[in-house]
Coordinates of C-alpha atoms in Angstrom, one line a residue:
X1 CA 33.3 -63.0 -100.4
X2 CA 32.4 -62.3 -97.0
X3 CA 31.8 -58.6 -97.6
X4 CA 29.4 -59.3 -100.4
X5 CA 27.4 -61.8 -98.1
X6 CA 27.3 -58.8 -95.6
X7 CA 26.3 -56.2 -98.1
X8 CA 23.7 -58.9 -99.3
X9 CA 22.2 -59.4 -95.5
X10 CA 22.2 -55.1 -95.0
X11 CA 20.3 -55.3 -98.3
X12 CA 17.9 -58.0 -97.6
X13 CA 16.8 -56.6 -93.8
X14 CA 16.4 -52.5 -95.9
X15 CA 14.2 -54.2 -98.3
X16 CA 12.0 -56.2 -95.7
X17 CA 12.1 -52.8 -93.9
X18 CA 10.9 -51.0 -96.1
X19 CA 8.6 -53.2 -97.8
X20 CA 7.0 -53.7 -93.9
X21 CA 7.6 -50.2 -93.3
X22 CA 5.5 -49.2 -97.0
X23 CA 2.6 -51.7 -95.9
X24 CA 2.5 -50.4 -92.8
X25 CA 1.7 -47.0 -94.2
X26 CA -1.1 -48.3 -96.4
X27 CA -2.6 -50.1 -93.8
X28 CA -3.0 -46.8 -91.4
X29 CA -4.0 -44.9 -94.0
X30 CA -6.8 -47.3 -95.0
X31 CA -8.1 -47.1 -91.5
X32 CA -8.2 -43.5 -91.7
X33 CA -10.1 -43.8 -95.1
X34 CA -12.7 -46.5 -93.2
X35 CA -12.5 -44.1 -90.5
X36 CA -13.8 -40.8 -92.5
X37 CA -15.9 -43.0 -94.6
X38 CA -18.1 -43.9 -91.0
X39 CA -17.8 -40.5 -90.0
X40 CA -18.8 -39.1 -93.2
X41 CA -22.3 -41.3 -93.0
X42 CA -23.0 -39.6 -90.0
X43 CA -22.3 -35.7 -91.2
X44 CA -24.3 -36.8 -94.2
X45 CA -27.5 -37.8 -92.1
X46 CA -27.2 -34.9 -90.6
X47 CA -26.9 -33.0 -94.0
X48 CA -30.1 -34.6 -95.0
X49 CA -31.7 -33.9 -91.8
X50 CA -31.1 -30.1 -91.6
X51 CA -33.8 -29.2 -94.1
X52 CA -36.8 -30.6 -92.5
X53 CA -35.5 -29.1 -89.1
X54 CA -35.1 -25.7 -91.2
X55 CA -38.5 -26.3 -92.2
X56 CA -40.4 -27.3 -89.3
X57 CA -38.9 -24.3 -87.8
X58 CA -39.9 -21.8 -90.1
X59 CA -43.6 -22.4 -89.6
X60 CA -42.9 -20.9 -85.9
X61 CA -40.2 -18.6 -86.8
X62 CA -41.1 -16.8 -90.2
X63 CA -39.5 -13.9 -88.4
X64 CA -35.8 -15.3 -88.1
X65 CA -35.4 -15.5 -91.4
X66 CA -31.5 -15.0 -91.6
X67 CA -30.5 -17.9 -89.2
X68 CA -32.5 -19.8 -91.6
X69 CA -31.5 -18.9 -94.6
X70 CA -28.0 -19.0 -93.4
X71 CA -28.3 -22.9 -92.7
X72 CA -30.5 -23.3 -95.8
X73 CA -27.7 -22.0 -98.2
X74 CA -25.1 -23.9 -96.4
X75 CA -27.0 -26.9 -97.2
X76 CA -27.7 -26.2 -100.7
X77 CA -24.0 -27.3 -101.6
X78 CA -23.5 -30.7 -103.0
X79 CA -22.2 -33.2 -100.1
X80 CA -21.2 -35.7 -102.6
X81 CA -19.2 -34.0 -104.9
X82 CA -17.7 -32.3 -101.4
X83 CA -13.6 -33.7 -101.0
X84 CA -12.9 -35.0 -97.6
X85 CA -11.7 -31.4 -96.5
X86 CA -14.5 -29.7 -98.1
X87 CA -16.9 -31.9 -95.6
X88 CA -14.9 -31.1 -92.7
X89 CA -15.2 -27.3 -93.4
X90 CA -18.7 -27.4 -94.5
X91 CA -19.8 -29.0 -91.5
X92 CA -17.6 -27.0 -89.0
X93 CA -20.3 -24.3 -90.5
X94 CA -23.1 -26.1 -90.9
X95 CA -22.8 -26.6 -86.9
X96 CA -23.0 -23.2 -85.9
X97 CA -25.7 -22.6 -87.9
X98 CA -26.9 -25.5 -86.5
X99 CA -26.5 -24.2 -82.9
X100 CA -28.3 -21.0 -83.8
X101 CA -31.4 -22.7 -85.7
X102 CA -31.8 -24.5 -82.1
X103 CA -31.5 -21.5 -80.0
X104 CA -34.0 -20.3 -82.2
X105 CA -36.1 -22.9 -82.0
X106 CA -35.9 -22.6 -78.0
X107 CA -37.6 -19.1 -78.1
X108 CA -40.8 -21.0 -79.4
X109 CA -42.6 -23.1 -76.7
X110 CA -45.1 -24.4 -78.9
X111 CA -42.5 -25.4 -81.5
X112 CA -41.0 -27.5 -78.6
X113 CA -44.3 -29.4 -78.3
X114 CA -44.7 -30.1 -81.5
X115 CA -44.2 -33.9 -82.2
X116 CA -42.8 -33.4 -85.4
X117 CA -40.0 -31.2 -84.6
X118 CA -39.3 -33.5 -81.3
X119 CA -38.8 -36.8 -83.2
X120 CA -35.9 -34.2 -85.6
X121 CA -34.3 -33.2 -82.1
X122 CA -34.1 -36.7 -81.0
X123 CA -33.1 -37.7 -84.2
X124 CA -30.1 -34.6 -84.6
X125 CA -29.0 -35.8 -80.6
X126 CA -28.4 -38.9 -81.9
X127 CA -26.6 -37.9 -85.3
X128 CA -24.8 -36.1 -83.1
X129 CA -23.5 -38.0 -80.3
X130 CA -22.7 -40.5 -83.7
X131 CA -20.5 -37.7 -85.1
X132 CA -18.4 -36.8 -81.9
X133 CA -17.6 -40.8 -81.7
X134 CA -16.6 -41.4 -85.3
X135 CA -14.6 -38.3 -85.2
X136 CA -12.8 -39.8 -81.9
X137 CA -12.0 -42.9 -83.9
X138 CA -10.9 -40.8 -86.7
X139 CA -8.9 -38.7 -85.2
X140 CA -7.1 -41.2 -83.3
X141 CA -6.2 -42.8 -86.2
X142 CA -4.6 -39.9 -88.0
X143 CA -2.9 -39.0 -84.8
X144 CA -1.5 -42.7 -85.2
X145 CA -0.4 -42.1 -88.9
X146 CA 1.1 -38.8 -88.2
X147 CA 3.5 -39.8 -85.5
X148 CA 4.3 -42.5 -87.9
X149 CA 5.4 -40.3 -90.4
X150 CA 7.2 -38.0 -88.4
X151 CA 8.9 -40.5 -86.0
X152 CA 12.5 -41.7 -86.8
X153 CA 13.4 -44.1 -89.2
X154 CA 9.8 -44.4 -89.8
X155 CA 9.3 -41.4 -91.3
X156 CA 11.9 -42.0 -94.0
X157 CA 9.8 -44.5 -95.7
X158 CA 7.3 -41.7 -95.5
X159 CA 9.6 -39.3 -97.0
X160 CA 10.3 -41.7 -99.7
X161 CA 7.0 -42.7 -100.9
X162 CA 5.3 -39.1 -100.2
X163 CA 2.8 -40.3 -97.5
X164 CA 2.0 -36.9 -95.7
X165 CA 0.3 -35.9 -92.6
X166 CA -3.4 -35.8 -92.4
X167 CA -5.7 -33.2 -90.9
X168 CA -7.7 -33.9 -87.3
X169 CA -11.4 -33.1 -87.1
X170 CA -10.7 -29.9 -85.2
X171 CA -13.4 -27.3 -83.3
X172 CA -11.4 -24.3 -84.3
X173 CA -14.0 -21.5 -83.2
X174 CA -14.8 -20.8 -79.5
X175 CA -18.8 -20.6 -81.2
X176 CA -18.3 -23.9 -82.4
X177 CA -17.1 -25.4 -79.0
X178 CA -20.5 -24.1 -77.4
X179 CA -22.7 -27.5 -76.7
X180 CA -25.3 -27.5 -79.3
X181 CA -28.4 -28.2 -77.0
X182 CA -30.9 -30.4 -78.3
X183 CA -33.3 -31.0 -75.5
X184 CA -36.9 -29.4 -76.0

C-alpha cells in the first residue's frame, strides 16, 4: 500500500511538472509572438515608407537607376502574405538597399534641402531606432525560450511536445552592419 502511495506522489509532482513545464512553454512563446508582432509594425512602416523615399529620390537621381530599382523590386513583394522568416530575410535586404538609396541621396545637396525628402529621413530615423529596440526585445525573448528548450529537464518537455528553437534577428553581412546614416 505504501508503494502505490509513493508511485501516486512521483506521479502527481511529473504531471504538475509537466503541465507547469507545458505552460511555461506557451507562455514564452507567446511573448515571442507579441514580440515579432511589435517588431513587425515597425519593418512594415518602414516597408511602406521606402517608396516615397525611392521616389523623392529619383527626381534628383534619374541617373542611379539600379540602386533604385533594386529597392523598388524588393518592395514590390507582398509584406502580408510574407511568414515571419520571410520578413526577416526581406528586410535584412531591404536594408542594404536601404543604406545605398541614402548614400545616394547624400551625393545630392539639393535633395538634402528639400523639405519633403527631410520629413522621410526623420521619419526612416525614427522607424529605425523603433526596429533596433523591438528587435532587442525580441531577441531577448527567443534567447529566453531557447535556453529553455535546451536546458536540462526543461528541455524534455520541449522534446515531448515539439516546441523548437526559434531564429534571432541577426545582421549576418558585414554591409548590413554598416550604420545606415540618415542625417541630411
Amino acid at each position: 500500500m505504501k508503494v502505490l502511495i509513493i508511485f501516486v506522489i512521483i506521479g502527481l509532482i511529473v504531471v504538475i511538472y509537466a503541465v507547469a513545464g507545458y505552460n511555461s512553454f506557451i507562455k514564452m512563446k507567446n511573448r515571442i509572438e507579441e514580440a515579432f508582432a511589435t517588431m513587425d509594425v515597425y519593418l512594415k512602416k518602414r516597408w511602406d515608407l521606402i517608396p516615397n523615399l525611392v521616389n523623392t529620390v529619383k527626381g534628383y537621381a534619374e541617373h542611379e537607376k539600379s540602386t533604385l530599382e533594386a529597392v523598388t523590386s524588393m518592395r514590390r513583394q507582398s509584406y502580408d502574405n510574407m511568414t515571419a522568416d520571410e520578413k526577416i530575410e526581406a528586410n535584412k535586404v531591404l536594408g542594404a538597399g536601404l543604406g545605398r538609396l541614402i548614400a545616394t541621396a547624400e551625393a545630392y545637396p539639393e535633395l538634402k534641402a528639400d523639405a519633403g525628402f527631410r520629413q522621410l529621413s526623420d521619419q526612416l530615423n525614427a522607424i529605425e531606432n523603433d526596429i533596433a529596440n523591438s528587435r532587442k526585445y525580441y531577441n531577448a525573448t527567443v534567447r529566453e525560450m531557447n535556453t529553455k528548450i535546451e536546458t536540462f529537464p526543461s528541455n524534455i518537455i520541449a522534446g515531448i511536445f515539439h516546441f523548437t528553437r526559434y531564429r534571432m534577428y541577426e545582421v549576418e553581412s558585414p554591409a548590413e552592419r554598416d550604420n545606415v546614416k540618415v542625417e541630411f
